[in-house]
PDB file of C-alpha atoms in Angstrom:
ATOM      1  CA  GLY A 174      12.454  15.335  13.864  1.00  0.00           C
ATOM      2  CA  GLU A 175      12.381  18.375  16.105  1.00  0.00           C
ATOM      3  CA  ASN A 176      15.282  17.270  18.334  1.00  0.00           C
ATOM      4  CA  VAL A 177      12.917  16.377  21.157  1.00  0.00           C
ATOM      5  CA  GLY A 178      14.696  13.041  21.554  1.00  0.00           C
ATOM      6  CA  LEU A 179      18.253  14.334  21.328  1.00  0.00           C
ATOM      7  CA  HIS A 180      20.657  12.712  23.811  1.00  0.00           C
ATOM      8  CA  LEU A 181      17.916  10.762  25.559  1.00  0.00           C
ATOM      9  CA  PRO A 182      18.176   7.167  26.788  1.00  0.00           C
ATOM     10  CA  THR A 183      16.930   4.920  24.035  1.00  0.00           C
ATOM     11  CA  LEU A 184      15.065   1.634  24.154  1.00  0.00           C
ATOM     12  CA  SER A 185      14.917  -0.425  20.977  1.00  0.00           C
ATOM     13  CA  VAL A 186      12.394  -3.254  20.732  1.00  0.00           C
ATOM     14  CA  GLN A 187      11.123  -5.529  18.031  1.00  0.00           C
ATOM     15  CA  GLU A 188       7.576  -5.045  16.824  1.00  0.00           C
ATOM     16  CA  GLY A 189       5.280  -7.321  18.795  1.00  0.00           C
ATOM     17  CA  ASP A 190       7.519  -7.478  21.863  1.00  0.00           C
ATOM     18  CA  ASN A 191       6.633  -5.881  25.176  1.00  0.00           C
ATOM     19  CA  SER A 192       8.341  -2.630  26.210  1.00  0.00           C
ATOM     20  CA  ILE A 193       9.169  -1.441  29.703  1.00  0.00           C
ATOM     21  CA  ILE A 194      10.088   2.174  30.314  1.00  0.00           C
ATOM     22  CA  ASN A 195      11.272   3.243  33.736  1.00  0.00           C
ATOM     23  CA  CYS A 196      11.131   6.421  35.743  1.00  0.00           C
ATOM     24  CA  ALA A 197      12.599   7.218  39.144  1.00  0.00           C
ATOM     25  CA  TYR A 198      11.000   9.946  41.216  1.00  0.00           C
ATOM     26  CA  SER A 199      12.461  11.963  44.028  1.00  0.00           C
ATOM     27  CA  ASN A 200       9.808  12.770  46.593  1.00  0.00           C
ATOM     28  CA  SER A 201       8.406   9.955  48.704  1.00  0.00           C
ATOM     29  CA  ALA A 202       5.363  12.140  49.430  1.00  0.00           C
ATOM     30  CA  SER A 203       4.402  12.394  45.749  1.00  0.00           C
ATOM     31  CA  ASP A 204       0.911  11.035  45.320  1.00  0.00           C
ATOM     32  CA  TYR A 205       0.088  11.342  41.636  1.00  0.00           C
ATOM     33  CA  PHE A 206       2.015  10.452  38.510  1.00  0.00           C
ATOM     34  CA  ILE A 207       1.346  10.807  34.811  1.00  0.00           C
ATOM     35  CA  TRP A 208       2.879   9.165  31.747  1.00  0.00           C
ATOM     36  CA  TYR A 209       3.031  11.071  28.480  1.00  0.00           C
ATOM     37  CA  LYS A 210       3.964  10.081  24.938  1.00  0.00           C
ATOM     38  CA  GLN A 211       5.560  12.667  22.659  1.00  0.00           C
ATOM     39  CA  GLU A 212       6.070  12.053  18.977  1.00  0.00           C
ATOM     40  CA  SER A 213       8.635  14.083  17.094  1.00  0.00           C
ATOM     41  CA  GLY A 214       7.485  17.658  16.516  1.00  0.00           C
ATOM     42  CA  LYS A 215       4.234  17.201  18.434  1.00  0.00           C
ATOM     43  CA  GLY A 216       2.842  18.033  21.853  1.00  0.00           C
ATOM     44  CA  PRO A 217       2.831  15.441  24.658  1.00  0.00           C
ATOM     45  CA  GLN A 218      -0.136  13.106  24.711  1.00  0.00           C
ATOM     46  CA  PHE A 219      -1.590  11.765  27.969  1.00  0.00           C
ATOM     47  CA  ILE A 220      -1.275   7.986  28.229  1.00  0.00           C
ATOM     48  CA  ILE A 221      -2.165   6.941  31.760  1.00  0.00           C
ATOM     49  CA  ASP A 222      -1.985   8.174  35.321  1.00  0.00           C
ATOM     50  CA  ILE A 223      -1.816   6.591  38.753  1.00  0.00           C
ATOM     51  CA  ARG A 224      -2.362   7.765  42.309  1.00  0.00           C
ATOM     52  CA  SER A 225      -0.253   6.583  45.207  1.00  0.00           C
ATOM     53  CA  ASN A 226      -3.043   4.508  46.729  1.00  0.00           C
ATOM     54  CA  MET A 227      -2.598   2.081  43.835  1.00  0.00           C
ATOM     55  CA  ASP A 228       0.330  -0.157  42.834  1.00  0.00           C
ATOM     56  CA  LYS A 229      -0.871  -0.899  39.336  1.00  0.00           C
ATOM     57  CA  ARG A 230      -3.204   0.545  36.772  1.00  0.00           C
ATOM     58  CA  GLN A 231      -4.054  -0.817  33.350  1.00  0.00           C
ATOM     59  CA  GLY A 232      -5.189   0.855  30.186  1.00  0.00           C
ATOM     60  CA  GLN A 233      -5.431  -0.297  26.623  1.00  0.00           C
ATOM     61  CA  ARG A 234      -2.134  -2.143  25.968  1.00  0.00           C
ATOM     62  CA  VAL A 235      -0.438  -0.112  28.707  1.00  0.00           C
ATOM     63  CA  THR A 236       0.160  -0.796  32.385  1.00  0.00           C
ATOM     64  CA  VAL A 237       1.728   1.511  34.929  1.00  0.00           C
ATOM     65  CA  LEU A 238       3.394   0.043  38.006  1.00  0.00           C
ATOM     66  CA  LEU A 239       4.221   2.111  41.058  1.00  0.00           C
ATOM     67  CA  ASN A 240       6.777   0.969  43.631  1.00  0.00           C
ATOM     68  CA  LYS A 241       6.669   3.466  46.452  1.00  0.00           C
ATOM     69  CA  THR A 242       9.342   1.663  48.454  1.00  0.00           C
ATOM     70  CA  VAL A 243      12.035   2.452  45.912  1.00  0.00           C
ATOM     71  CA  LYS A 244      10.316   5.486  44.354  1.00  0.00           C
ATOM     72  CA  HIS A 245      10.068   3.884  40.962  1.00  0.00           C
ATOM     73  CA  LEU A 246       7.494   4.030  38.222  1.00  0.00           C
ATOM     74  CA  SER A 247       7.323   1.904  35.096  1.00  0.00           C
ATOM     75  CA  LEU A 248       5.254   1.940  31.935  1.00  0.00           C
ATOM     76  CA  GLN A 249       4.692  -1.358  30.199  1.00  0.00           C
ATOM     77  CA  ILE A 250       3.485  -1.435  26.608  1.00  0.00           C
ATOM     78  CA  ALA A 251       2.189  -4.767  25.369  1.00  0.00           C
ATOM     79  CA  ALA A 252       2.700  -5.940  21.785  1.00  0.00           C
ATOM     80  CA  THR A 253       4.634  -2.826  20.812  1.00  0.00           C
ATOM     81  CA  GLN A 254       3.756  -1.376  17.419  1.00  0.00           C
ATOM     82  CA  PRO A 255       5.668   0.984  15.096  1.00  0.00           C
ATOM     83  CA  GLY A 256       3.205   3.725  16.040  1.00  0.00           C
ATOM     84  CA  ASP A 257       4.446   3.480  19.615  1.00  0.00           C
ATOM     85  CA  SER A 258       7.806   4.951  18.582  1.00  0.00           C
ATOM     86  CA  ALA A 259       8.116   8.202  20.522  1.00  0.00           C
ATOM     87  CA  VAL A 260       9.636   9.773  23.622  1.00  0.00           C
ATOM     88  CA  TYR A 261       7.924   8.731  26.836  1.00  0.00           C
ATOM     89  CA  PHE A 262       8.241  10.724  30.033  1.00  0.00           C
ATOM     90  CA  CYS A 263       6.737  10.699  33.466  1.00  0.00           C
ATOM     91  CA  ALA A 264       5.496  13.636  35.504  1.00  0.00           C
ATOM     92  CA  GLU A 265       5.745  13.983  39.281  1.00  0.00           C
ATOM     93  CA  PRO A 266       4.117  16.803  41.283  1.00  0.00           C
ATOM     94  CA  TYR A 267       6.498  19.191  42.964  1.00  0.00           C
ATOM     95  CA  GLU A 268       4.172  21.724  44.461  1.00  0.00           C
ATOM     96  CA  TYR A 269       1.158  20.689  46.405  1.00  0.00           C
ATOM     97  CA  ASN A 270      -0.862  23.863  46.605  1.00  0.00           C
ATOM     98  CA  PHE A 271      -1.292  23.865  42.895  1.00  0.00           C
ATOM     99  CA  ASN A 272      -1.017  21.573  39.934  1.00  0.00           C
ATOM    100  CA  LYS A 273       2.713  21.909  39.229  1.00  0.00           C
ATOM    101  CA  PHE A 274       4.768  19.003  37.958  1.00  0.00           C
ATOM    102  CA  TYR A 275       8.328  18.045  37.368  1.00  0.00           C
ATOM    103  CA  PHE A 276       8.601  16.468  33.923  1.00  0.00           C
ATOM    104  CA  GLY A 277      11.386  14.007  33.233  1.00  0.00           C
ATOM    105  CA  SER A 278      13.416  14.325  30.044  1.00  0.00           C
ATOM    106  CA  GLY A 279      12.159  10.959  28.895  1.00  0.00           C
ATOM    107  CA  THR A 280      13.139   7.746  27.137  1.00  0.00           C
ATOM    108  CA  LYS A 281      13.080   7.350  23.399  1.00  0.00           C
ATOM    109  CA  LEU A 282      11.360   4.169  22.250  1.00  0.00           C
ATOM    110  CA  ASN A 283      12.356   2.809  18.838  1.00  0.00           C
ATOM    111  CA  VAL A 284      10.219   0.013  17.463  1.00  0.00           C
ATOM    112  CA  LYS A 285      11.881  -2.088  14.792  1.00  0.00           C
ATOM    113  CA  PRO A 286       9.546  -3.620  12.212  1.00  0.00           C
TER     114      PRO A 286
ATOM    115  CA  ASP B 244     -13.956  18.687  18.427  1.00  0.00           C
ATOM    116  CA  GLY B 245     -12.529  19.651  21.800  1.00  0.00           C
ATOM    117  CA  GLY B 246      -8.917  20.367  22.481  1.00  0.00           C
ATOM    118  CA  ILE B 247      -6.087  22.819  22.676  1.00  0.00           C
ATOM    119  CA  THR B 248      -4.822  24.690  19.659  1.00  0.00           C
ATOM    120  CA  GLN B 249      -1.612  26.627  19.291  1.00  0.00           C
ATOM    121  CA  SER B 250      -0.572  28.935  16.501  1.00  0.00           C
ATOM    122  CA  PRO B 251       1.522  29.391  14.568  1.00  0.00           C
ATOM    123  CA  LYS B 252       3.283  26.044  14.256  1.00  0.00           C
ATOM    124  CA  TYR B 253       6.549  27.825  13.385  1.00  0.00           C
ATOM    125  CA  LEU B 254       7.476  31.380  14.327  1.00  0.00           C
ATOM    126  CA  PHE B 255      10.538  33.384  13.410  1.00  0.00           C
ATOM    127  CA  ARG B 256      11.795  36.223  15.553  1.00  0.00           C
ATOM    128  CA  LYS B 257      14.180  38.971  14.602  1.00  0.00           C
ATOM    129  CA  GLU B 258      16.569  40.614  17.050  1.00  0.00           C
ATOM    130  CA  GLY B 259      14.800  43.032  19.390  1.00  0.00           C
ATOM    131  CA  GLN B 260      11.353  41.895  18.332  1.00  0.00           C
ATOM    132  CA  ASN B 261       8.500  40.815  20.575  1.00  0.00           C
ATOM    133  CA  VAL B 262       6.437  37.891  19.327  1.00  0.00           C
ATOM    134  CA  THR B 263       3.189  36.433  20.618  1.00  0.00           C
ATOM    135  CA  LEU B 264       2.243  32.770  20.661  1.00  0.00           C
ATOM    136  CA  SER B 265      -1.420  31.894  20.694  1.00  0.00           C
ATOM    137  CA  CYS B 266      -3.078  29.203  22.824  1.00  0.00           C
ATOM    138  CA  GLU B 267      -6.800  28.476  22.778  1.00  0.00           C
ATOM    139  CA  GLN B 268      -8.771  25.713  24.493  1.00  0.00           C
ATOM    140  CA  ASN B 269     -12.430  24.728  24.276  1.00  0.00           C
ATOM    141  CA  LEU B 270     -12.294  22.201  27.103  1.00  0.00           C
ATOM    142  CA  ASN B 271     -13.801  24.652  29.598  1.00  0.00           C
ATOM    143  CA  HIS B 272     -10.677  24.305  31.725  1.00  0.00           C
ATOM    144  CA  ASP B 273      -9.906  26.925  34.344  1.00  0.00           C
ATOM    145  CA  ALA B 274      -6.156  26.339  34.510  1.00  0.00           C
ATOM    146  CA  MET B 275      -3.687  26.961  31.702  1.00  0.00           C
ATOM    147  CA  TYR B 276       0.086  26.714  31.466  1.00  0.00           C
ATOM    148  CA  TRP B 277       3.027  27.587  29.263  1.00  0.00           C
ATOM    149  CA  TYR B 278       6.117  25.406  29.063  1.00  0.00           C
ATOM    150  CA  ARG B 279       9.373  25.601  27.227  1.00  0.00           C
ATOM    151  CA  GLN B 280      11.074  22.464  25.883  1.00  0.00           C
ATOM    152  CA  ASP B 281      14.729  22.366  24.862  1.00  0.00           C
ATOM    153  CA  PRO B 282      16.380  19.348  23.204  1.00  0.00           C
ATOM    154  CA  GLY B 283      16.932  16.473  25.612  1.00  0.00           C
ATOM    155  CA  GLN B 284      15.402  18.299  28.544  1.00  0.00           C
ATOM    156  CA  GLY B 285      12.189  18.095  30.508  1.00  0.00           C
ATOM    157  CA  LEU B 286       9.486  20.708  30.236  1.00  0.00           C
ATOM    158  CA  ARG B 287      10.066  23.899  32.194  1.00  0.00           C
ATOM    159  CA  LEU B 288       7.184  26.029  33.449  1.00  0.00           C
ATOM    160  CA  ILE B 289       7.123  29.634  32.233  1.00  0.00           C
ATOM    161  CA  TYR B 290       3.771  30.939  33.463  1.00  0.00           C
ATOM    162  CA  TYR B 291       0.516  29.500  34.669  1.00  0.00           C
ATOM    163  CA  SER B 292      -2.994  30.735  35.286  1.00  0.00           C
ATOM    164  CA  GLN B 293      -5.490  29.216  37.679  1.00  0.00           C
ATOM    165  CA  ILE B 294      -8.396  31.385  36.622  1.00  0.00           C
ATOM    166  CA  VAL B 295      -9.335  34.229  34.321  1.00  0.00           C
ATOM    167  CA  ASN B 296      -7.566  37.541  35.021  1.00  0.00           C
ATOM    168  CA  ASP B 297      -4.992  35.849  37.218  1.00  0.00           C
ATOM    169  CA  PHE B 298      -1.578  34.349  36.447  1.00  0.00           C
ATOM    170  CA  GLN B 299       1.683  33.541  38.218  1.00  0.00           C
ATOM    171  CA  LYS B 300       5.300  33.208  37.223  1.00  0.00           C
ATOM    172  CA  GLY B 301       6.724  29.762  36.807  1.00  0.00           C
ATOM    173  CA  ASP B 302      10.348  28.740  37.052  1.00  0.00           C
ATOM    174  CA  ILE B 303      11.677  30.598  33.999  1.00  0.00           C
ATOM    175  CA  ALA B 304       9.416  33.640  33.570  1.00  0.00           C
ATOM    176  CA  GLU B 305      12.132  36.197  32.785  1.00  0.00           C
ATOM    177  CA  GLY B 306      11.771  37.577  29.278  1.00  0.00           C
ATOM    178  CA  TYR B 307       8.186  36.373  28.903  1.00  0.00           C
ATOM    179  CA  SER B 308       4.749  37.859  29.572  1.00  0.00           C
ATOM    180  CA  VAL B 309       1.207  36.518  29.484  1.00  0.00           C
ATOM    181  CA  SER B 310      -2.399  37.628  29.794  1.00  0.00           C
ATOM    182  CA  ARG B 311      -5.585  35.795  30.693  1.00  0.00           C
ATOM    183  CA  GLU B 312      -8.501  37.996  29.669  1.00  0.00           C
ATOM    184  CA  LYS B 313     -10.667  35.097  28.543  1.00  0.00           C
ATOM    185  CA  LYS B 314     -11.066  31.608  29.973  1.00  0.00           C
ATOM    186  CA  GLU B 315     -10.284  29.956  26.663  1.00  0.00           C
ATOM    187  CA  SER B 316      -7.216  31.987  25.733  1.00  0.00           C
ATOM    188  CA  PHE B 317      -3.733  32.312  27.276  1.00  0.00           C
ATOM    189  CA  PRO B 318      -1.304  34.053  24.883  1.00  0.00           C
ATOM    190  CA  LEU B 319       2.421  34.125  25.591  1.00  0.00           C
ATOM    191  CA  THR B 320       4.643  37.002  24.500  1.00  0.00           C
ATOM    192  CA  VAL B 321       8.345  36.364  24.088  1.00  0.00           C
ATOM    193  CA  THR B 322       9.969  39.734  24.611  1.00  0.00           C
ATOM    194  CA  SER B 323      13.305  41.061  23.396  1.00  0.00           C
ATOM    195  CA  ALA B 324      14.575  40.557  26.950  1.00  0.00           C
ATOM    196  CA  GLN B 325      14.552  36.799  26.392  1.00  0.00           C
ATOM    197  CA  LYS B 326      18.079  36.259  25.074  1.00  0.00           C
ATOM    198  CA  ASN B 327      17.758  32.618  24.159  1.00  0.00           C
ATOM    199  CA  PRO B 328      14.212  32.180  22.858  1.00  0.00           C
ATOM    200  CA  THR B 329      14.825  29.347  20.417  1.00  0.00           C
ATOM    201  CA  ALA B 330      12.779  26.422  21.770  1.00  0.00           C
ATOM    202  CA  PHE B 331       9.599  24.420  21.411  1.00  0.00           C
ATOM    203  CA  TYR B 332       6.770  26.093  23.344  1.00  0.00           C
ATOM    204  CA  LEU B 333       3.915  24.057  24.726  1.00  0.00           C
ATOM    205  CA  CYS B 334       0.617  25.225  26.121  1.00  0.00           C
ATOM    206  CA  ALA B 335      -1.406  23.004  28.436  1.00  0.00           C
ATOM    207  CA  SER B 336      -4.649  23.145  30.365  1.00  0.00           C
ATOM    208  CA  SER B 337      -6.309  21.281  33.213  1.00  0.00           C
ATOM    209  CA  ILE B 338      -9.717  21.367  34.862  1.00  0.00           C
ATOM    210  CA  GLY B 339      -8.427  23.512  37.716  1.00  0.00           C
ATOM    211  CA  GLY B 340      -9.723  24.082  41.192  1.00  0.00           C
ATOM    212  CA  PRO B 341      -8.212  24.031  44.641  1.00  0.00           C
ATOM    213  CA  GLY B 342      -5.719  21.454  45.820  1.00  0.00           C
ATOM    214  CA  GLY B 343      -4.910  18.075  44.361  1.00  0.00           C
ATOM    215  CA  GLN B 344      -3.050  17.122  41.251  1.00  0.00           C
ATOM    216  CA  GLU B 345      -4.763  16.540  37.950  1.00  0.00           C
ATOM    217  CA  THR B 346      -3.908  15.748  34.392  1.00  0.00           C
ATOM    218  CA  GLN B 347      -2.598  18.464  32.123  1.00  0.00           C
ATOM    219  CA  TYR B 348      -3.457  18.229  28.447  1.00  0.00           C
ATOM    220  CA  PHE B 349      -1.117  19.709  25.884  1.00  0.00           C
ATOM    221  CA  GLY B 350      -1.446  21.536  22.614  1.00  0.00           C
ATOM    222  CA  PRO B 351       0.580  20.707  19.494  1.00  0.00           C
ATOM    223  CA  GLY B 352       3.320  23.247  20.233  1.00  0.00           C
ATOM    224  CA  THR B 353       4.957  26.238  18.519  1.00  0.00           C
ATOM    225  CA  ARG B 354       8.569  26.134  17.434  1.00  0.00           C
ATOM    226  CA  LEU B 355      10.233  29.527  17.789  1.00  0.00           C
ATOM    227  CA  LEU B 356      13.368  30.245  15.817  1.00  0.00           C
ATOM    228  CA  VAL B 357      15.573  33.319  15.839  1.00  0.00           C
ATOM    229  CA  LEU B 358      16.636  34.858  12.527  1.00  0.00           C
TER     230      LEU B 358
END
């Protein structure tokens, strides 16, 4: 690949199992979070977002959970498929007068067939 | 077919040379961004533009320049002053407007390599 996933935490799951990817954020005042998927050599792809007035949001096969008490975000992928193999990272805003985000380095998801 | 395009996919730079990376979007977004991605690291903001004919430095602007003469275009020039330009460069856009956070959508990226 393009070394996007080099030295990242890795999660290996069996095809068909559920995956949970975690993200800790730093600012208790953060009010909007985004999850992205990045395949090797490609640009990040928007998966799902959540605002702080929600604890949970569901998309197609994906669910994001937000725990504001411990500043923790998780992405759950149901029935993981080989095409889900990628680096997943979360984004947290760090400047509130404009749309600036801190992007985590991510977790590499390996799906075993 | 709406989206963000970046060209070229691969770009090679010689010592002392300036190179320009193209980014075009047909999403009618006001805001555009340039990021740099190094292996195992999160994206770092180089420059951003909230509206045509306006742009601001991000966190790592040294050695880079941009222009925003058209709403749909936000080219990035990597100058000879950038001593470590080898990276994956990503362009993004968002709807724009005052306040509030919103989703940024990314292009496919340009990989810049130094000869």
